[in-house]
Coordinates of C-alpha atoms in Angstrom, one line a residue:
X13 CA 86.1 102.3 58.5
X14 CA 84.6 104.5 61.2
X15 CA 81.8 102.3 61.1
X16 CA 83.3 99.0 61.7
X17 CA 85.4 100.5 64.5
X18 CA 81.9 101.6 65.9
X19 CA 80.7 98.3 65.6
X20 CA 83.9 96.7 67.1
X21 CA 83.6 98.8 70.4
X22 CA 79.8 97.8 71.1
X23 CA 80.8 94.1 70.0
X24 CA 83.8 94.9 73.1
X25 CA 81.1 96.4 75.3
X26 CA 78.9 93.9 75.0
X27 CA 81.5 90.8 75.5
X28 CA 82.8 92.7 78.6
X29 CA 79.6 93.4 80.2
X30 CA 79.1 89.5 79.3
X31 CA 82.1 88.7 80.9
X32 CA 81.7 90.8 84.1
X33 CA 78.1 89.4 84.5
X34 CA 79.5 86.0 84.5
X35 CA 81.9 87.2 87.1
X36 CA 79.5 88.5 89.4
X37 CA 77.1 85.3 88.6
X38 CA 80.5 82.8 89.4
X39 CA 80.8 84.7 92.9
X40 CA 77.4 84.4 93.7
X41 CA 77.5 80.8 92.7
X42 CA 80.4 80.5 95.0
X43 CA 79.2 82.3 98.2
X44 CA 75.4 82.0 97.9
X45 CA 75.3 84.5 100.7
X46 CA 76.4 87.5 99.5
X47 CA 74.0 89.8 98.8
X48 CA 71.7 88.5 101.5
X49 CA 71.3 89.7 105.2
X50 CA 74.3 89.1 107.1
X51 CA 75.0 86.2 109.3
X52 CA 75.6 86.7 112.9
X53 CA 78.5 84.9 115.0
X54 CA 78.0 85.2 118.8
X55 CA 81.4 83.7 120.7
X56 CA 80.1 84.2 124.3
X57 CA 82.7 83.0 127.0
X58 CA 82.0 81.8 130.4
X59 CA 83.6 83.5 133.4
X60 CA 86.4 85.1 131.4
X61 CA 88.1 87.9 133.5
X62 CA 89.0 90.9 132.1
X63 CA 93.0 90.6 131.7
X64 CA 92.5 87.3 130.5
X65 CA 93.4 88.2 126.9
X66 CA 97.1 89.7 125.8
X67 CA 94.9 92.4 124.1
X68 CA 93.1 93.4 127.1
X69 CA 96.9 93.4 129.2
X70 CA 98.0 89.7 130.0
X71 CA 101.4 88.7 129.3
X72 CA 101.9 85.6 130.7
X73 CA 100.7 83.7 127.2
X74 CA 99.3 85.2 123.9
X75 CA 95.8 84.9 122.6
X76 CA 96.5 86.0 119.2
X77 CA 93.4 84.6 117.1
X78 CA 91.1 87.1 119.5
X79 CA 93.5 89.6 119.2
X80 CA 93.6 89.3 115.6
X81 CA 89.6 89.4 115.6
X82 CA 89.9 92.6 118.2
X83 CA 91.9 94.1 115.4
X84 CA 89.3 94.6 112.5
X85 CA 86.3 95.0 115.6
X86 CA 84.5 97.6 117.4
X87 CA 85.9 97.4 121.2
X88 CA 84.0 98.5 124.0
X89 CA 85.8 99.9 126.9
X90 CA 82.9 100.4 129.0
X91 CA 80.8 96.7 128.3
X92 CA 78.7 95.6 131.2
X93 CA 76.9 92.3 131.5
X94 CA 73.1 92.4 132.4
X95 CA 73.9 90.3 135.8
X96 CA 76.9 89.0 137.8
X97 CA 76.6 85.5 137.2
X98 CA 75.4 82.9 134.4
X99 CA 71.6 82.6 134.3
X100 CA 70.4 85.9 134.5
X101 CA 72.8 87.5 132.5
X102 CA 71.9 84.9 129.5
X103 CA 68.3 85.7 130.4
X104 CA 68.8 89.5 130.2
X105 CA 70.7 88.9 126.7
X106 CA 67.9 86.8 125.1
X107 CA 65.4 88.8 125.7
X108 CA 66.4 92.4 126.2
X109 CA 65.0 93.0 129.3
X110 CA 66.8 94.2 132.5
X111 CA 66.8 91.8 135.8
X112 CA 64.6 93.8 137.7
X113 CA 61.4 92.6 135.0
X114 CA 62.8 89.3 133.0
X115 CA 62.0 85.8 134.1
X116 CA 65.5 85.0 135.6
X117 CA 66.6 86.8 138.2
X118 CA 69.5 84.5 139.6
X119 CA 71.0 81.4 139.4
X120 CA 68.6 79.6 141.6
X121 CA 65.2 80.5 142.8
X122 CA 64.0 78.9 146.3
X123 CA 62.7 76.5 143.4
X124 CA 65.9 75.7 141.7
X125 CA 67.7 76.7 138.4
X126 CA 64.3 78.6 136.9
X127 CA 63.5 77.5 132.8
X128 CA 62.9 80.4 130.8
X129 CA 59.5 80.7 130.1
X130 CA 58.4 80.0 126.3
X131 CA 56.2 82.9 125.8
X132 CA 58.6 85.1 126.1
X133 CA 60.1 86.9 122.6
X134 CA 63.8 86.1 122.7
X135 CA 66.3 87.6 119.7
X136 CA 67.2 83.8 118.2
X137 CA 63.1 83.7 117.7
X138 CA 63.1 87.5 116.4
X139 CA 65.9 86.4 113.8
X140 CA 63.9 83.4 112.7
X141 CA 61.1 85.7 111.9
X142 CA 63.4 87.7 110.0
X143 CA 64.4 84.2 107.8
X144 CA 67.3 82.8 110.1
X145 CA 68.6 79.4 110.4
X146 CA 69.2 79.4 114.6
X147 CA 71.8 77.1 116.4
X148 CA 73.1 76.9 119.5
X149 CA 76.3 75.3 120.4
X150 CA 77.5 75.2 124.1
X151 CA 76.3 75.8 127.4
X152 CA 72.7 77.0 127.5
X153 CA 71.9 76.7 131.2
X154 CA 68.4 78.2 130.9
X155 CA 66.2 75.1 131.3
X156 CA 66.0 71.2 130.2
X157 CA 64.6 69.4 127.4
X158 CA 61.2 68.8 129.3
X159 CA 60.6 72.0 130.1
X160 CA 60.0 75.7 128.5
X161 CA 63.3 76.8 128.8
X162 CA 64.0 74.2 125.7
X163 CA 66.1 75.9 123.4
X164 CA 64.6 75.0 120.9
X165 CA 61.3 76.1 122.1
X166 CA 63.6 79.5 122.9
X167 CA 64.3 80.3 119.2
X168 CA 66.8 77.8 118.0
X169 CA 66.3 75.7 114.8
X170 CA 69.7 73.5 116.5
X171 CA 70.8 72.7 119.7
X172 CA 74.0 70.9 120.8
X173 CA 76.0 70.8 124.3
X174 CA 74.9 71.5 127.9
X175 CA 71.3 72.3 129.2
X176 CA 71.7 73.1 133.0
X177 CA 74.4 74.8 134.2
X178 CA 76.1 72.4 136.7
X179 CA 76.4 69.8 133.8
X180 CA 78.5 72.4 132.1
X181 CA 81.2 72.4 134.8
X182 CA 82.6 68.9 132.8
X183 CA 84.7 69.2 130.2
X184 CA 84.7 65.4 129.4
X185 CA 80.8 65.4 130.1
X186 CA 78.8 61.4 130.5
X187 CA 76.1 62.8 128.2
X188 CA 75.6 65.9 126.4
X189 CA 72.2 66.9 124.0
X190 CA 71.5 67.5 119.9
X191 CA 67.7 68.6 119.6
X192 CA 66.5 66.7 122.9
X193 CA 68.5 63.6 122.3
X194 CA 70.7 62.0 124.5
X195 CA 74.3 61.7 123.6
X196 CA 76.1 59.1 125.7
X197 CA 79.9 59.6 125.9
X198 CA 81.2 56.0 128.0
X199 CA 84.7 56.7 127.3
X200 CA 84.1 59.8 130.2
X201 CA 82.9 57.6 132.6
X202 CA 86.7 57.6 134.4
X203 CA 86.4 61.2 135.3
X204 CA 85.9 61.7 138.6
X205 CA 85.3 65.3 138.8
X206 CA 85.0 66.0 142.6
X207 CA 88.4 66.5 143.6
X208 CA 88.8 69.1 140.7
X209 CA 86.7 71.7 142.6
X210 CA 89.0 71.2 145.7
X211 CA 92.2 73.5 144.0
X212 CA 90.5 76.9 144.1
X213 CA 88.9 76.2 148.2
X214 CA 92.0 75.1 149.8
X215 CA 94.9 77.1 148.1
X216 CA 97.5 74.3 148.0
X217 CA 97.2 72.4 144.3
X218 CA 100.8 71.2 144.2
X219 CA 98.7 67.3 144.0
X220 CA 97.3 67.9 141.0
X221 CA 100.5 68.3 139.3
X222 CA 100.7 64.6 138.1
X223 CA 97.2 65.0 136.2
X224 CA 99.9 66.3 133.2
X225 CA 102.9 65.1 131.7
X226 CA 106.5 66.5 131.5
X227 CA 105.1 68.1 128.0
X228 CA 101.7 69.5 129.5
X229 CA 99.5 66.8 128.4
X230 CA 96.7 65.8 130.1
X231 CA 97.3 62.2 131.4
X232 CA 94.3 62.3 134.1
X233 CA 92.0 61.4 131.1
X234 CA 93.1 58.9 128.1
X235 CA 93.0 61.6 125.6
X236 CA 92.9 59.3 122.7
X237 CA 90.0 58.1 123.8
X238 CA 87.8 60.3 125.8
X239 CA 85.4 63.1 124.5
X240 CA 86.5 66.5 125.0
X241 CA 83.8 69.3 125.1
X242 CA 85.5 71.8 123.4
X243 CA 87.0 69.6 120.4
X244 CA 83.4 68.4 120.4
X245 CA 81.5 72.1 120.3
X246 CA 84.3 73.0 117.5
X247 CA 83.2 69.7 115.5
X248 CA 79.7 70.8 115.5
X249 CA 80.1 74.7 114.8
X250 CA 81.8 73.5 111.6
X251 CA 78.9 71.5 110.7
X252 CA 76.2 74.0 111.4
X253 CA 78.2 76.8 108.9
X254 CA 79.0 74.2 106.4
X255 CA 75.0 72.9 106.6
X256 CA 73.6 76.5 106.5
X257 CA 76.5 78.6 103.9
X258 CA 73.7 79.2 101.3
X259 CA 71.1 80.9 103.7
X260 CA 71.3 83.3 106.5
X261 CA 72.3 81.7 109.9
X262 CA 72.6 83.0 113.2
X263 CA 75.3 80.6 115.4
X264 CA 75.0 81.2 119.2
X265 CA 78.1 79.8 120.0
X266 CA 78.4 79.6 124.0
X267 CA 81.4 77.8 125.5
X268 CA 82.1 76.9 128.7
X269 CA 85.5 78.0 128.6
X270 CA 87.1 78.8 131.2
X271 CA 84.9 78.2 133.6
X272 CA 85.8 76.4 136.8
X273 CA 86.5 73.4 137.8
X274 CA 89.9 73.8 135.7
X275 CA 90.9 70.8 133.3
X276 CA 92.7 71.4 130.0
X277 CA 94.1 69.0 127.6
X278 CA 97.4 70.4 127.0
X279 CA 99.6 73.6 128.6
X280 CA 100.7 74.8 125.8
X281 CA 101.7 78.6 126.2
X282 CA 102.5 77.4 130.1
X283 CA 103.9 74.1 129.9
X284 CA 107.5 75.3 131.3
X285 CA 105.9 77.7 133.7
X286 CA 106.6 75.7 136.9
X287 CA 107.1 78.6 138.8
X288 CA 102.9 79.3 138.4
X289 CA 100.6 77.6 140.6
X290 CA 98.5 74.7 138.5
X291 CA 95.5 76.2 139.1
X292 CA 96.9 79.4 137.5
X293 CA 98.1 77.3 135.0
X294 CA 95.4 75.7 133.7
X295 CA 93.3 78.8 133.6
X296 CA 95.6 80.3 131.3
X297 CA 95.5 77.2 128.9
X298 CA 92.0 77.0 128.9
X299 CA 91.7 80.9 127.8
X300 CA 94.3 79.7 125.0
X301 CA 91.9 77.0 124.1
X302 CA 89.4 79.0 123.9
X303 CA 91.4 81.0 121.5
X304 CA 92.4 78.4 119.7
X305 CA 88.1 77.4 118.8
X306 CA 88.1 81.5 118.4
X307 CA 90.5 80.9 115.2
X308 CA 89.4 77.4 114.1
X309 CA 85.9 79.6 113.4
X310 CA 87.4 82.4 111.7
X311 CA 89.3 80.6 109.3
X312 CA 86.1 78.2 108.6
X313 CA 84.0 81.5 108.0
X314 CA 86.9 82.8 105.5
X315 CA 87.4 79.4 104.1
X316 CA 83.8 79.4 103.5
X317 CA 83.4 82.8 101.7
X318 CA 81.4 84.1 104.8
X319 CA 83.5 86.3 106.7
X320 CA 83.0 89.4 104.8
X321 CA 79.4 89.0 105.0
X322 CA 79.4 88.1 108.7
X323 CA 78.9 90.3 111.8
X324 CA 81.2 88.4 115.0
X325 CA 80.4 89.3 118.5
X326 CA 83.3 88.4 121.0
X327 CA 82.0 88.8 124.8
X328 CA 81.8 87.3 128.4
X329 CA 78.7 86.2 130.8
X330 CA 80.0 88.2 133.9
X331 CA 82.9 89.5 135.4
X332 CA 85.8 88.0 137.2
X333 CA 85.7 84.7 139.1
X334 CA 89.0 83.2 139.2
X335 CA 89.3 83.1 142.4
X336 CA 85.9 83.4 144.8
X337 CA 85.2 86.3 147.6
X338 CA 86.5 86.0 150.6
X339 CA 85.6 88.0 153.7
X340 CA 88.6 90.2 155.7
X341 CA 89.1 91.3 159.1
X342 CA 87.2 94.6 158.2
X343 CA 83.9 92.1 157.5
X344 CA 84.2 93.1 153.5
X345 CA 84.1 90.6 150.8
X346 CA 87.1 90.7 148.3
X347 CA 87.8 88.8 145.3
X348 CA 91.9 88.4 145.4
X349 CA 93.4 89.2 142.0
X350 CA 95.2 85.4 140.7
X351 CA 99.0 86.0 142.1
X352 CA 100.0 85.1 138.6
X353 CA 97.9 86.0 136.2
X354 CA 97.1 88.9 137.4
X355 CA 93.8 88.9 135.6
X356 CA 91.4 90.4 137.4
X357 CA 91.6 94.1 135.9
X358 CA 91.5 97.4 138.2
X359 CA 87.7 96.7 139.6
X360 CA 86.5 96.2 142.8
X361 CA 84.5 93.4 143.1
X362 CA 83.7 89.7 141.1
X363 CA 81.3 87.4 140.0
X364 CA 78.0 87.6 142.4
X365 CA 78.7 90.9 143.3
X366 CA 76.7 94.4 141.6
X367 CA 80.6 96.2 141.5
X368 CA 82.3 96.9 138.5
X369 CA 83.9 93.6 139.1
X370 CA 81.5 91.6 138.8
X371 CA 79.6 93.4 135.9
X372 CA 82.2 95.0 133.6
X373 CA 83.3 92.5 130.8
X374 CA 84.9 92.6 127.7
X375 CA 83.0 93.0 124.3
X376 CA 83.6 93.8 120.8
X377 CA 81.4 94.0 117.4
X378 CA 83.0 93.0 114.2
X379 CA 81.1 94.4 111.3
X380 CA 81.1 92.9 108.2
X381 CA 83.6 94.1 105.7
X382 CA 85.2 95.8 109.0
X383 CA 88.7 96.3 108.4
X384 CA 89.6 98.6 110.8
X385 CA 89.7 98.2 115.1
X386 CA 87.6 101.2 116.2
X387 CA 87.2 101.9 120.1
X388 CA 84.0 103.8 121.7
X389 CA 84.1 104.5 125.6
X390 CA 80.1 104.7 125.7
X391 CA 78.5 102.5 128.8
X392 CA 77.0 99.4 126.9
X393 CA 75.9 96.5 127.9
X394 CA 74.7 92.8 126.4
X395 CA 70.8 94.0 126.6
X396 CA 71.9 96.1 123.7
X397 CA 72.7 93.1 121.3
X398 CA 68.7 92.2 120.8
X399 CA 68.1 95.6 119.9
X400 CA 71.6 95.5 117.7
X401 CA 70.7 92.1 115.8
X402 CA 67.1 93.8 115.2
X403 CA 68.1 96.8 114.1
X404 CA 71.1 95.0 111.8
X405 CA 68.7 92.3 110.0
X406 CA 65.6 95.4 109.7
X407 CA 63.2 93.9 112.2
X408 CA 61.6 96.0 114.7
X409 CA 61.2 94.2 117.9
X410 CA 57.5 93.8 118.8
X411 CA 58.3 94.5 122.9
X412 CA 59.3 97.5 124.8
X413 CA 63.4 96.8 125.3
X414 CA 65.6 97.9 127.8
X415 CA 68.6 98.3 125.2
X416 CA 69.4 100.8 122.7
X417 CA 70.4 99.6 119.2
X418 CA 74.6 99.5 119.1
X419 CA 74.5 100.3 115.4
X420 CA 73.7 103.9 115.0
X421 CA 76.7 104.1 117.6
X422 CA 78.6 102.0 116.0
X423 CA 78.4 104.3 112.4
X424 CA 79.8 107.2 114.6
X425 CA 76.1 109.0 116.0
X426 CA 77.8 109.2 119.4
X427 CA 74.1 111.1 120.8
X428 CA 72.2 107.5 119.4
X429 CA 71.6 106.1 123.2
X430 CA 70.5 108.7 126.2
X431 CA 73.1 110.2 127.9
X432 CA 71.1 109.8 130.8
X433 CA 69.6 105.8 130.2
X434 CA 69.7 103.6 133.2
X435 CA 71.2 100.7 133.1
X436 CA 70.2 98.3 136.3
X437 CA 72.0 95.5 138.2
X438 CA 71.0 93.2 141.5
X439 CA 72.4 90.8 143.5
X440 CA 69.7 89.2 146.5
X441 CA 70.0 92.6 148.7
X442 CA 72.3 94.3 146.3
X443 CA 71.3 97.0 143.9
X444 CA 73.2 99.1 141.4
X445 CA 72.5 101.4 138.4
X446 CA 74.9 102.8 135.6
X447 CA 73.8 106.0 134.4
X448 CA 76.3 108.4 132.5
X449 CA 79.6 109.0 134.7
X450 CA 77.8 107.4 138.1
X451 CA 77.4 104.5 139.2
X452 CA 75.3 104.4 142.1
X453 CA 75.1 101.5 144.8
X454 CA 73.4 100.0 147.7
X455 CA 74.2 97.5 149.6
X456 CA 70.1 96.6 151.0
X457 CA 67.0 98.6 150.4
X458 CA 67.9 100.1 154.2
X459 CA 71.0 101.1 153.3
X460 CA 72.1 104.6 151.8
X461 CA 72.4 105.1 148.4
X462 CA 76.7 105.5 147.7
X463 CA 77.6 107.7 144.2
X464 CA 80.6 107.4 142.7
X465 CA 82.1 109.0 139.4
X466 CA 83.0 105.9 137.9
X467 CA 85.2 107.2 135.4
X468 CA 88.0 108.6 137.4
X469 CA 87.2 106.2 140.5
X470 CA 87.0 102.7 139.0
X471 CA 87.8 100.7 142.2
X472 CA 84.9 102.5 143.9
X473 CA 86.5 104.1 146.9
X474 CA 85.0 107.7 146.9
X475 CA 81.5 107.5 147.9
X476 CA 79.8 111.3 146.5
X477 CA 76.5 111.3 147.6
X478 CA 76.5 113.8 150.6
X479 CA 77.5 115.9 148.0
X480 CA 75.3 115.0 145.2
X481 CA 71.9 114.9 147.7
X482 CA 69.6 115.5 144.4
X483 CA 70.8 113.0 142.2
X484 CA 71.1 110.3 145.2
X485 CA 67.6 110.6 146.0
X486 CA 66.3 109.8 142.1
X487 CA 69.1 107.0 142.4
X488 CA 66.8 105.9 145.8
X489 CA 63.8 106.4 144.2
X490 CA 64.8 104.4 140.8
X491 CA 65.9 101.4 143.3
X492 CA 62.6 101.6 144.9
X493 CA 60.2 101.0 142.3
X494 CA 62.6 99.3 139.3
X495 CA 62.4 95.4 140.6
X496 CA 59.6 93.8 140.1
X497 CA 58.8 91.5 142.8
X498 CA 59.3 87.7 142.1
X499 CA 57.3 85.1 143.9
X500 CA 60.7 81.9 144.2
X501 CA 63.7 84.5 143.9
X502 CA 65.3 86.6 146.2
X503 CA 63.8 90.2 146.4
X504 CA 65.7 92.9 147.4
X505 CA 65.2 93.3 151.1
X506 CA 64.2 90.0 151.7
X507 CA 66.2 87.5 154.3
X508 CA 67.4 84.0 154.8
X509 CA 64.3 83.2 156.4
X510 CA 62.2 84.3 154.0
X511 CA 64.1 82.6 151.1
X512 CA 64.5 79.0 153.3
X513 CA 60.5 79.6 153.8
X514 CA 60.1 79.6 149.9
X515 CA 62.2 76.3 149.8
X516 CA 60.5 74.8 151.8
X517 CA 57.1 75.8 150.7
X518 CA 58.3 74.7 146.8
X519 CA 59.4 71.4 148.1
X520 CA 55.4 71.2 150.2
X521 CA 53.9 72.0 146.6
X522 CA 56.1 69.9 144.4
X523 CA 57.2 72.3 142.9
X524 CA 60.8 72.0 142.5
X525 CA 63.1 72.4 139.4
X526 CA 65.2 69.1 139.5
X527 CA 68.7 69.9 138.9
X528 CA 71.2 68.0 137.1
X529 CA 74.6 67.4 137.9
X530 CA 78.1 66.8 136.4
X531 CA 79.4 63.3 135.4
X532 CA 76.9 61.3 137.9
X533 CA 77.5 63.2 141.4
X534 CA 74.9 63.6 143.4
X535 CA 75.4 66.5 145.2
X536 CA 77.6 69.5 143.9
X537 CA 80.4 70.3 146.9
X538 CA 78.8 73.5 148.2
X539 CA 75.4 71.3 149.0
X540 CA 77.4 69.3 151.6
X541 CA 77.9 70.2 154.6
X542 CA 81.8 68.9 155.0
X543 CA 83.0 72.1 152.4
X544 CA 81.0 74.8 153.9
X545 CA 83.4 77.4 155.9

């Protein structure tokens, strides 16, 4: 009897191990990536000030699909870009590199919007090296199909949406681009985009009220027939998931949302809120819409059997730009927190501008398997995500980086990046470095160095260096010798002569970068003379 019940139990054994190995093989079967490296998510908002999100402090609508996500994430309080406005902070993020040495230094060059150059070793081509499917879905705004700053010559095995950045100011865009070919949208053709940029300059958008319905619709566009760039960008994230579940993937997924000039299909949130101006309005929608594509991919991850197995990174391009600087009686340039939203957090300073305004942004890591929000007050910023994605996937990146692998802080080593690293920001004349509590600043390479404890003096109002004299002249000798001189941007210490001179020389060589613009206008309104102050 003993024997047969011996027998019995390894006959149980073996049908259970049986069963379980079928389990385990029916999973696998299921979610083809498990097991595998994780894939990467990158949500990267354009222009998205810092109170824009009910988990950061707004409370005039709700974002709750990035709150959610902000719930199981890493969020950090102290997340800087690498630059104050679009093209050089994407350039620092690609390739690791700080703006004093990469390729893009600003939005324009006395050339035009620079391409990055293809010989440079970017993360997207670092993760296709390590076995990554690579797409891009968005804005790229870092060079056109003809030249080297071709995405797909950047990295990317997939490339839909906007190539220069002025075409990404439409959000019902004449043509957009899928691996260098035209896609024609006619049914945009009605936009007429020009008078859009006209709320934010003149203050009084109380016209612009019949572009929406009593219900908050959108009736300046036929929106059951035209071609939204967001519904669009969604469309095709879904696809590229769905295409590449079984393998790896990294998706770069770059909106333009909510970048100027406002235009949203629907209120929602702020449909009864006539009390707000329309401009405030819209920005506020367009943050919900943004949430709203923030969910849509969450649920297509989970949906898929991906999520757990997925690393999600939530951030912004630069800091605040709502509303642009204006200069006071006292000569200095503010940027005017939104009267209604209230959105522009407790900075001095915006977008184009080396203050924490301009610079701080917010950021967060979701982990896979992450089930828990986490904070960490470290000063980070987006140069660290190569290093992160290098160190996540177990490549080691073949150049010398300016950023410090996220991961090792991440898993609690709060010693893992120098207490004392340098972390370096420039504007034309501007200069600024983070470096542990400081921040130190300059206004032009004549100017004095100003210290301030950033910490405990966030809108930058107590200027330390008489009594810091040491550690103000290493912060003066840094700013000397960190930016590498440029032959088309603006250097630091250079003038309006000097820059015009470069223009003008560019256009003698032919050497211009030809720039393309939204839905058929010729000339943005800045580059006529009629809207200059």
């Amino acid at each position: 009897m003993k024997e047969v019940r011996r027998c019995l139990d390894k006959l149980w054994f073996v049908l259970l191990a049986a069963f379980c190995l079928s389990c385990v093989q029916k999973v696998e079967q299921d979610n083809p990536n498990i097991g595998e490296s994780p894939n990467i998510v990158f949500i990267f908002s354009d222009d998205l000030s810092f109170r824009d999100l009910s988990c950061y402090g707004q409370t005039n609508y709700t974002t709750p699909n990035i709150d959610a996500l902000l719930g199981t994430s890493t969020r950090f309080t102290q997340a800087y870009a690498g630059a104050p406005e679009c093209a050089p902070s994407r350039g620092t993020l690609l390739t690791g590199l700080h703006v004093g040495h990469q390729p893009i230094r600003l939005n324009s060059s006395a050339r035009g919007f620079e391409p990055l150059p293809d010989s440079l070793y970017t993360f997207p081509k670092m993760l296709q090296d390590a076995g990554y499917t690579t797409g891009v879905i968005g804005k790229w705004g870092l060079g056109y199909k003809d030249t080297s700053g071709n995405p797909l010559s950047q990295g990317f095995d997939y490339h839909f949406g906007f190539l220069t950045h002025y075409e990404a100011h439409s959000y019902f865009p004449r043509v957009l681009y899928e691996n260098n070919k035209d896609i024609f949208y006619p049914e945009n053709h009605s936009l007429d985009i020009e008078p859009l940029y006209t709320k934010n300059k003149y203050g009084d958008n109380s016209k612009f009220e019949n572009h929406y319905n009593e219900e908050g619709k959108l009736v300046y566009m036929d929106m059951e027939k035209a071609a939204y760039a967001p519904d669009l960008f969604d469309a095709k994230a879904f696809e590229f998931i769905s295409k590449n579940k079984d393998h790896p993937f990294l998706l770069y997924f770059t909106t333009n949302l909510p970048h100027g000039p406002t235009i949203v299909d629907d209120f929602r949130q702020l449909k009864d809120r006539k009390d707000m101006d329309i401009y405030g309005r819209e920005w506020g929608a367009m943050v919900q819409r943004l949430d709203i594509a923030v969910g849509k991919l969450v649920d297509k991850l989970k949906n898929e059997g991906l999520y757990d197995n997925t690393m999600i990174v939530f951030a912004s391009d630069n800091g605040y730009s709502m509303h642009s600087p204006k200069t006071i009686e006292s000569g200095e340039r503010v940027w005017l927190d939104d009267k209604d939203l209230e959105n522009k957090g407790p900075f001095r300073g915006g977008k184009f501008g080396v203050f924490e305004g301009g610079m701080r942004i917010p950021f967060s890591i979701k982990m896979p398997n992450q089930s828990q929000a986490q904070i960490i007050s470290e000063p980070v910023w987006l140069v660290d995500l190569f290093p992160t994605f290098a160190d996540m996937v177990g490549e080691e990146a073949p150049v010398k980086l300016d950023g410090y692998s996220l991961l090792p802080l991440v898993e609690g080593d709060n010693n893992s990046i120098p207490k004392n690293r340098k972390m370096y920001f420039y504007k034309q004349n501007e200069q600024a470095i983070r470096q542990g509590p400081w921040f130190a600043y300059r206004e032009h390479p004549k100017e004095p160095i100003q210290l301030y404890l950033i910490e405990e003096d966030q809108r930058i109002q107590r200027d330390l260096a008489a009594f810091y004299p040491d550690l103000a002249m290493e912060m003066k000798n840094t700013l000397d010798t960190i930016h590498k001189p440029s032959k088309w941007y603006w250097n630091p210490g250079d003038t309006r002569a000097v820059f015009d001179a470069n223009v003008k020389k560019a256009r003698e060589l032919g050497v211009e970068v030809k720039r393309y613009r939204p839905n058929g206008i010729e000339r943005m309104p800045w580059e006529r003379e009629k809207f200059r102050n």
